[in-house]
Short mmCIF file of C-alpha atoms and ligand atoms in Angstrom, two decimals:
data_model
loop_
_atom_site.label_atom_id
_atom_site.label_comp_id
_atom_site.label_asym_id
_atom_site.label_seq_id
_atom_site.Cartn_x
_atom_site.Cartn_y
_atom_site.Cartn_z
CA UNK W 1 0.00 0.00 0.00
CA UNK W 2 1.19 3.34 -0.63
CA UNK W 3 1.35 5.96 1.53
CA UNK W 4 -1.57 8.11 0.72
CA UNK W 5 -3.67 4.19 1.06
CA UNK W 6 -2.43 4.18 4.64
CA UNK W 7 -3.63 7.39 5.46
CA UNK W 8 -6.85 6.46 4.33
CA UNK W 9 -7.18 2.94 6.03
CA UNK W 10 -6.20 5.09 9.40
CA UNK W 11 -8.84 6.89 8.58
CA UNK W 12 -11.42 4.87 8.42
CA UNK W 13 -9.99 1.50 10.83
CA UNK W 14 -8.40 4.26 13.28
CA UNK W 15 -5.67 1.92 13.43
CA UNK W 16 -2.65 0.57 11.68
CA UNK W 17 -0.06 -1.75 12.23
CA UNK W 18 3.27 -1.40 13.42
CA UNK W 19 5.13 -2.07 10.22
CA UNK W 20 2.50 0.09 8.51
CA UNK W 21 3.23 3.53 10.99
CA UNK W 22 7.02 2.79 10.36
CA UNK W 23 6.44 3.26 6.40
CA UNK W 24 4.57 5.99 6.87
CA UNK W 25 7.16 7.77 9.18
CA UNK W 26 10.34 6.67 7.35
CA UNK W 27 8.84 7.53 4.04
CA UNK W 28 6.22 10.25 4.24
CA UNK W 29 6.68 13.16 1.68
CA UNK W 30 5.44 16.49 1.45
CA UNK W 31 2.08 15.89 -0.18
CA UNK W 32 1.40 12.79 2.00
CA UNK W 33 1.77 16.01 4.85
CA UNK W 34 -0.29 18.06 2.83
CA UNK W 35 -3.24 15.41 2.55
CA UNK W 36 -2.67 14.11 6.21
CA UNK W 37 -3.10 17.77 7.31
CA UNK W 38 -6.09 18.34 5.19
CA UNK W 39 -7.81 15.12 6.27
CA UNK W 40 -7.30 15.75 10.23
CA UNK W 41 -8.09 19.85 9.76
CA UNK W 42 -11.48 18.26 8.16
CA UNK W 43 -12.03 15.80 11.21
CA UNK W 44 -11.59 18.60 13.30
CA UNK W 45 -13.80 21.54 11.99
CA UNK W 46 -16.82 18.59 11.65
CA UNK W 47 -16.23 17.79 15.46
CA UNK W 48 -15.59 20.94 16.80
CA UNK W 49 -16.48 23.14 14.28
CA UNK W 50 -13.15 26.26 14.07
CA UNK W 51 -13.45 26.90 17.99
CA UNK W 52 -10.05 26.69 20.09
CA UNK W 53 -9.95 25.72 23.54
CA UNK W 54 -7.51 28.02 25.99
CA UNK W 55 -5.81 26.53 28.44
CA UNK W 56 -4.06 28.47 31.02
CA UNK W 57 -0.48 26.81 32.08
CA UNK W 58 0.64 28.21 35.65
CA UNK W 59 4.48 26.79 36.21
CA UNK W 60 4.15 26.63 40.05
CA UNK W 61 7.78 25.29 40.71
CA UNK W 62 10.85 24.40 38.84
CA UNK W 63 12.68 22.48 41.42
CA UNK W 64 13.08 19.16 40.46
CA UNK W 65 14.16 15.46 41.71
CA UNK W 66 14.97 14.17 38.34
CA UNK W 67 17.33 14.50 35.48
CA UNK W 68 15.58 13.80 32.46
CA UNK W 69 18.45 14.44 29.87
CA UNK W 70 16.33 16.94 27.53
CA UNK W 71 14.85 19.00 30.25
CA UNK W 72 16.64 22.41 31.40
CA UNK W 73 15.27 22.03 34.99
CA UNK W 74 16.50 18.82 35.61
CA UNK W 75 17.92 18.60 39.04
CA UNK W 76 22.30 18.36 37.69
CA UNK W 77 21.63 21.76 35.90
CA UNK W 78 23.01 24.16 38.84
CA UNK W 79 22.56 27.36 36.97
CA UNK W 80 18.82 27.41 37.14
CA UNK W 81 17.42 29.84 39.64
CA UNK W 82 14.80 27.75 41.28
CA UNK W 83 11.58 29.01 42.83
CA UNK W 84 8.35 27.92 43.92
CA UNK W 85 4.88 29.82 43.76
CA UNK W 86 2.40 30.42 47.00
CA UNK W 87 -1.55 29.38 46.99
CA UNK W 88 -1.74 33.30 46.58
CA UNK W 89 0.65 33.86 43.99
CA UNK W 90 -1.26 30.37 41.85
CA UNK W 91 -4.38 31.86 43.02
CA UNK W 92 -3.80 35.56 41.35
CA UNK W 93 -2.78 33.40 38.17
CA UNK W 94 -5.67 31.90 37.81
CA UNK W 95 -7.78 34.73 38.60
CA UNK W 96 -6.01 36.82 35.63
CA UNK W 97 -6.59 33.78 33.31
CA UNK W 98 -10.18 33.70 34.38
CA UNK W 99 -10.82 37.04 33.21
CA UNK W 100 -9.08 36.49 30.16
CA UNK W 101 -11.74 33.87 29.67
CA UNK W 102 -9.78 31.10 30.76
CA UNK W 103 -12.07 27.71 32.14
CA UNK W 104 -9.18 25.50 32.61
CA UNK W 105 -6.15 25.86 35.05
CA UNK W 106 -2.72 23.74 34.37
CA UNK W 107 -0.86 23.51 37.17
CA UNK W 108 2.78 22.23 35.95
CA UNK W 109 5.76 21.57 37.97
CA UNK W 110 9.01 19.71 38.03
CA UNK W 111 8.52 16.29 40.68
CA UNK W 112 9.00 18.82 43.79
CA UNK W 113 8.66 17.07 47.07
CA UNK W 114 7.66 20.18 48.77
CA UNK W 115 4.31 19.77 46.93
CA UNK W 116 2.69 16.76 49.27
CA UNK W 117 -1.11 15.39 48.57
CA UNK W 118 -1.71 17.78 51.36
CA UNK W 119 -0.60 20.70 49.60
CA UNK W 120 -1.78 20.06 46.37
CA UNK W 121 -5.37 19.03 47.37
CA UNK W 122 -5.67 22.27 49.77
CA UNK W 123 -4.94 24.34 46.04
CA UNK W 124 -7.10 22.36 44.29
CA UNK W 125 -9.91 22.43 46.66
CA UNK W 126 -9.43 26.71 46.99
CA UNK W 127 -9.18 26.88 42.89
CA UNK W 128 -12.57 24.44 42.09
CA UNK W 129 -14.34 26.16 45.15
CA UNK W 130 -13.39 30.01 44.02
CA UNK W 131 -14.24 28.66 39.94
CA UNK W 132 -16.53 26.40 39.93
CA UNK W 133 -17.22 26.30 36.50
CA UNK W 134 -13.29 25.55 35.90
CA UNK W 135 -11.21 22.46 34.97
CA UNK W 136 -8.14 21.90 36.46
CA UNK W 137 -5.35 19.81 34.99
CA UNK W 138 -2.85 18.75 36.88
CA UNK W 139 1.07 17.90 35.46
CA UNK W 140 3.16 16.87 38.22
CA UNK W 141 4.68 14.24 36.56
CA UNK W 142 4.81 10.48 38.53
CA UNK W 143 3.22 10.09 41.75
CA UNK W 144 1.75 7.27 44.03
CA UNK W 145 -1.79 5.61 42.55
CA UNK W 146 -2.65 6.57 45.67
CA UNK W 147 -1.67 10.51 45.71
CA UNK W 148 -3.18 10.71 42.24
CA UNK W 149 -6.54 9.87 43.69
CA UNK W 150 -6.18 12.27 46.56
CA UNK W 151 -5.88 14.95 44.36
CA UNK W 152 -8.87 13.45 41.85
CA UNK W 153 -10.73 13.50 45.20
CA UNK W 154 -9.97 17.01 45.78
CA UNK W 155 -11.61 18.16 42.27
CA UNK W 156 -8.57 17.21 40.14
CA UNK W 157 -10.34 16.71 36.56
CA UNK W 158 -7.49 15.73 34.13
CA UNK W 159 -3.37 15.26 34.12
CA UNK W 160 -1.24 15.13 31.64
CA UNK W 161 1.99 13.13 31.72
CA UNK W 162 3.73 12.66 28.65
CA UNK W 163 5.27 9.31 27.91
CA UNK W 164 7.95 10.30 25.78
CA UNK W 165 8.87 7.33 24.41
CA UNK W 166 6.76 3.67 23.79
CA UNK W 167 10.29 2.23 23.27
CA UNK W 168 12.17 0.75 26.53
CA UNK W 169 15.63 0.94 24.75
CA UNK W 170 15.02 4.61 23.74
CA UNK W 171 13.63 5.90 26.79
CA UNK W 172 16.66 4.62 28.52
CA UNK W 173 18.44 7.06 26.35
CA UNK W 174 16.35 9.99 27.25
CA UNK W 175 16.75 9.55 31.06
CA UNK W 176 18.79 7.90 34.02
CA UNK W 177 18.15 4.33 35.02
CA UNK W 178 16.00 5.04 37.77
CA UNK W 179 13.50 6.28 35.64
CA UNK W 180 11.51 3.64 34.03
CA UNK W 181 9.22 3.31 30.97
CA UNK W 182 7.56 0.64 33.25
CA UNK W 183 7.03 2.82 36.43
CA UNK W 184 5.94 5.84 33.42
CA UNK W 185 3.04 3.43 31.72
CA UNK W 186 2.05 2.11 35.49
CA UNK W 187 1.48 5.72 36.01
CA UNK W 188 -0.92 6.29 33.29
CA UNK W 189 -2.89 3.45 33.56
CA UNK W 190 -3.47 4.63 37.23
CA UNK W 191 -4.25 7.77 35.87
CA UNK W 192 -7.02 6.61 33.50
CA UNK W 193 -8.51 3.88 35.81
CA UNK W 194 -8.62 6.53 37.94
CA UNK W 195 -10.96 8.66 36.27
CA UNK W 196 -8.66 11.76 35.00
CA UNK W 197 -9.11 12.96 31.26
CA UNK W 198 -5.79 11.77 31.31
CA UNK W 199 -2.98 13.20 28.35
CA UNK W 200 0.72 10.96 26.97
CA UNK W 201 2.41 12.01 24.47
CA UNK W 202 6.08 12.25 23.28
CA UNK W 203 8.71 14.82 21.05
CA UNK W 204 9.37 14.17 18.00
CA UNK W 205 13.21 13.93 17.14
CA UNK W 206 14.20 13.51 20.57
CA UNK W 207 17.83 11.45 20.22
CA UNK W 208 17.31 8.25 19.43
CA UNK W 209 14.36 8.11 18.13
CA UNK W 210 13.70 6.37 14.82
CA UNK W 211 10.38 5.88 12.38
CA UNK W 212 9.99 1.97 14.34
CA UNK W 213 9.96 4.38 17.82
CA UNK W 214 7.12 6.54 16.47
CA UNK W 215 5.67 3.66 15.08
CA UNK W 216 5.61 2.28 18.50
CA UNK W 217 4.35 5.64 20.32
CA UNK W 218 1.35 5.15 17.54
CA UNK W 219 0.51 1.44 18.76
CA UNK W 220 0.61 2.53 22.04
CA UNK W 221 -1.64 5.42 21.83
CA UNK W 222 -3.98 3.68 19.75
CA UNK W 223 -4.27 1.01 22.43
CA UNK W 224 -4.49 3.33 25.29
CA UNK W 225 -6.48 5.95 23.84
CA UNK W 226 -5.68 8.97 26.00
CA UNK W 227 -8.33 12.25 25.91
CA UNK W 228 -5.45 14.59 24.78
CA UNK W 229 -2.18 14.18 23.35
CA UNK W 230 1.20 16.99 23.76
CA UNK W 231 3.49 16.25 20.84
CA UNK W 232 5.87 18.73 20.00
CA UNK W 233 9.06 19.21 18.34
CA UNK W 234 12.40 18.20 21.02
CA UNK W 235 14.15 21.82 21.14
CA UNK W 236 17.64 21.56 22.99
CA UNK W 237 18.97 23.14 25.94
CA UNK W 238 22.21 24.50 26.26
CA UNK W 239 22.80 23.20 29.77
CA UNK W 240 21.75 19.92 29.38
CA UNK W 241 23.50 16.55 28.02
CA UNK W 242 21.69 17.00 25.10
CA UNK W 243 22.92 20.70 24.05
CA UNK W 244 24.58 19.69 20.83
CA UNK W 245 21.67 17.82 19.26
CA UNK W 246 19.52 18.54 16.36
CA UNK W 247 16.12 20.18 16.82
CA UNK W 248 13.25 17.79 15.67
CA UNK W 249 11.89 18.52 12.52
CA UNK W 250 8.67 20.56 12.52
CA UNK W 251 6.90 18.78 9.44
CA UNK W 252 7.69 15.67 11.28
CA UNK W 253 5.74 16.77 13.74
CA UNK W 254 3.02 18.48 12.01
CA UNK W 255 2.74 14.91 9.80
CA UNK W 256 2.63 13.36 13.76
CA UNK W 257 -0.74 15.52 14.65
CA UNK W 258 -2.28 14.99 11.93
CA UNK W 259 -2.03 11.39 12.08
CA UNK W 260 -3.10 11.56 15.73
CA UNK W 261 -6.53 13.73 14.99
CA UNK W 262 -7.00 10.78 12.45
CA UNK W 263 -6.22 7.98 14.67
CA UNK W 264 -7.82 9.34 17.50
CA UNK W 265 -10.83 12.13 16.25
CA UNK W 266 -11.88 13.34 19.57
CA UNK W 267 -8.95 13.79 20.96
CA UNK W 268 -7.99 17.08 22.33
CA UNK W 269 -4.59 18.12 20.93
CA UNK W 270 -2.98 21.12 21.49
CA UNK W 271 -0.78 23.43 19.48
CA UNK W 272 2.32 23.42 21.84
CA UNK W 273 4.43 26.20 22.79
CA UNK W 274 7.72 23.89 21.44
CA UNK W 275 5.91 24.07 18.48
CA UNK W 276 5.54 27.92 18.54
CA UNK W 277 9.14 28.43 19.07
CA UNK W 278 10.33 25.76 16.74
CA UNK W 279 8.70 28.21 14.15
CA UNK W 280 7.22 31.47 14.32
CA UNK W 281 3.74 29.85 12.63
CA UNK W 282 4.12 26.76 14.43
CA UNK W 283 1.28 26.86 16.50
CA UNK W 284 -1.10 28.37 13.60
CA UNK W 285 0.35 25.24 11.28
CA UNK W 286 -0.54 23.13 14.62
CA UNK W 287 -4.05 24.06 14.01
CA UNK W 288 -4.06 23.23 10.34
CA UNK W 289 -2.82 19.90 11.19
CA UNK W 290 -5.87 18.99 13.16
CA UNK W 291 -5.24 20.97 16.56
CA UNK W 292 -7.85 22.57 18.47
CA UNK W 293 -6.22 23.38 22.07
CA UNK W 294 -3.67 26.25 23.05
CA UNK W 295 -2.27 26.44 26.38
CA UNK W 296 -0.68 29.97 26.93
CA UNK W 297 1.43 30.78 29.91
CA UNK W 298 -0.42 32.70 33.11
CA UNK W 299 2.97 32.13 35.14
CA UNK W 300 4.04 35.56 36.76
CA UNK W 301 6.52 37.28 34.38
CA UNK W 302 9.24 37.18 37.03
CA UNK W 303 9.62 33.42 37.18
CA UNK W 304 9.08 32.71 33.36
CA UNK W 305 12.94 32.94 32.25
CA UNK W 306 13.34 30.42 35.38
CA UNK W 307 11.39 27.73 33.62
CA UNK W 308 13.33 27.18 30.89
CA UNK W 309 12.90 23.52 29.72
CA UNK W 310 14.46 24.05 26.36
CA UNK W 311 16.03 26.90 24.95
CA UNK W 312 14.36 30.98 23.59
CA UNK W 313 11.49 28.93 24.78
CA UNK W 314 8.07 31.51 22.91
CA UNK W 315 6.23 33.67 24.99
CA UNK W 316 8.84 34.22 27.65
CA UNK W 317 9.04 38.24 27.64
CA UNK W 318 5.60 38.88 27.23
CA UNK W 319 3.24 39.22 29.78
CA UNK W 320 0.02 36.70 30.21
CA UNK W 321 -2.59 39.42 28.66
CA UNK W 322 0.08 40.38 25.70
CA UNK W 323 0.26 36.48 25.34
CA UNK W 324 -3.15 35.74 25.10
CA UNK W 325 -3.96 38.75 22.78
CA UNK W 326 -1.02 37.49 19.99
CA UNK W 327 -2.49 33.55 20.38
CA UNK W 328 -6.26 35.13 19.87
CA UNK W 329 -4.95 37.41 17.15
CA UNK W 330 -3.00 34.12 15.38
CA UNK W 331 -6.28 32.40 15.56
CA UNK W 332 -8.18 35.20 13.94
CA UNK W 333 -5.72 34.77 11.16
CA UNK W 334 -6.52 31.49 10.30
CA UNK W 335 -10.51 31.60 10.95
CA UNK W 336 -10.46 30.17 13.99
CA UNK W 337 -12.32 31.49 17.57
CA UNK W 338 -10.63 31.46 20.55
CA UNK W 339 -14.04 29.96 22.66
CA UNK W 340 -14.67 30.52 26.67
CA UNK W 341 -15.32 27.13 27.80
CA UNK W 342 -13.90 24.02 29.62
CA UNK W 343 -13.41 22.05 26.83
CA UNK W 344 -14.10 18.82 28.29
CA UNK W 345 -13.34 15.46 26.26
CA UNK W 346 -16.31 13.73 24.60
CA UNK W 347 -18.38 17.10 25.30
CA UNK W 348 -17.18 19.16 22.27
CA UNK W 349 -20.07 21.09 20.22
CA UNK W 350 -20.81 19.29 17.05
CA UNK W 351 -21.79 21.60 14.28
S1 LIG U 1 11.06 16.68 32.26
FE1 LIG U 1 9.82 16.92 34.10
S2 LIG U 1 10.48 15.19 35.41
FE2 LIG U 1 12.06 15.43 33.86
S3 LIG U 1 13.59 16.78 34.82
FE3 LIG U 1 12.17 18.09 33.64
S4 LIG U 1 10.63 18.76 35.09
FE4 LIG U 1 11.69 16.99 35.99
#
């Protein structure tokens, strides 16, 4: 089958075979992009007609136990200022991003010890109790089955923990042997048996990866079926073991999206800020390729240069409102609306 028959048997099996995603990443050329893209934009606009979903991301702490060997706040980089918000300084976040329309609060951190079940709940409980008619995601990376159901129990609605990598071999590449694909999937199976809208999700050209990895992250989403999926392009950092590799290729990515929309049609799939800073367009091409989810930053400007996970990450100099204005405006561009809801999964507005 060629590659264009591929696409279409995604299309209408929403599944392929491992041997079948490998061809398609190892071989895929620019028109195969163009008609992926068109195919997933189309699955999009009939399922949630040109409307965007804002997220607002609130980077509550950059301190870190781990060394993931792509991340710029991992715990060997000593030349990161660290810091960690207050409930007030989260709650004034999320008060901005609710009058900028926001219904959903992300609350991401580095794995920060400081942040017990105790903690977190008591900030969950004062953001769903103060916004009722909010979300909040959570993105604390790995934690007990049983602190991950404290936290659903305290209003928690959805998490999102990227996997990274299906591949055992490769994500033993990406981070230190303590840090297990095993311990990763065990996470988000709690996760989803849980009851979160739970989000995986991986970058594309991180080192070592190859078409039969992809082909594996495909399987493996198509299996687990997640409610929203981050992919972006990896981006370097310049103090991390990974400084001197290449940037992952944007079309790669964009061909990655759309192939996800197809897999996976009501998946909610955001635009990514790697995305946005691989490319000035990025997260406008995002949207062509079957997005419908942007997450801008609501983090206080005075701790944004301190969370730094790859390098001239977008966004950073601009404040929250000037942030959310540009994202709107980009939007606007492309015929889409920027809509004031929650955005739940399985709930979207069919035209
Ligand atoms: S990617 Fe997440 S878990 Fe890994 S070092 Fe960075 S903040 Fe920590």
């Amino acid at each position: 089958m060629n590659n264009r028959e591929l696409i279409d048997l995604l299309n209408r099996e929403h599944q392929l075979d491992a041997a079948q995603w490998t061809q398609l990443f190892a071989t895929y050329t620019e028109e195969d992009l163009e008609y992926a893209m068109a195919l997933a934009r189309g699955i999009t606009v009939q399922r949630f007609g040109r409307k965007i979903y804002f997220r607002g991301i609130v980077e509550f702490s950059n301190i870190c136990k781990n060394d993931c060997y792509y991340c710029g706040i991992r715990c060997s980089n000593r030349k990161v200022s660290r810091y960690r918000l207050t409930e007030e300084d989260i709650l004034k976040c999320c008060a901005e991003g609710y009058e900028n329309g926001f219904r959903t609060f992300v609350l991401q951190g580095g794995e920060d010890g400081w942040f017990t079940d105790e903690r977190m709940c008591s900030i969950i409980r004062v953001i769903k109790a103060r916004y009722p008619d909010c979300a909040v995601t959570l993105s604390l990376g790995e934690r007990s089955r049983a602190s991950y159901q404290a936290m659903y129990d305290a209003g928690a609605d959805r998490y999102l923990l990227r996997h990274e990598t299906a591949d055992a071999e490769h994500y033993a590449k990406l981070h230190p042997a303590v840090q297990t694909l095993e311990s990763r999937m065990q996470c988000l199976n709690d996760l989803k048996e849980i009851g979160y809208q739970t989000g995986c999700g991986i970058m594309v050209g991180s080192p070592g990866q190859t078409p039969e990895t992809l082909a594996k992250d495909m399987v493996f989403m198509q299996a687990f079926k997640p409610h929203m999926v981050g992919i972006g392009p990896f981006l370097p950092h310049q103090d991390t073991p990974f400084k001197d590799e290449s940037a992952g290729s944007v079309q790669t990515t964009l061909f990655a999206l759309a192939l996800c929309r197809i897999m996976l049609p009501q998946v909610l799939l955001p635009s990514t800020t790697a995305l946005g800073t691989a490319e000035d367009s990025g997260r406008k091409a995002g949207v062509l390729a079957g997005c419908n989810v942007i997450m801008p930053n609501l983090s206080p400007m005075e701790v944004r240069e301190k969370y730094m996970l790859y390098d001239n990450k977008a966004g950073t100099n601009i404040s929250a409102a000037q942030g959310i204005a540009i994202l709107r405006r980009q939007m606007e561009e492309i015929g889409y609306e920027v809509v004031v809801g929650r955005g739940d999964f399985g709930k979207e507005n069919r035209k």
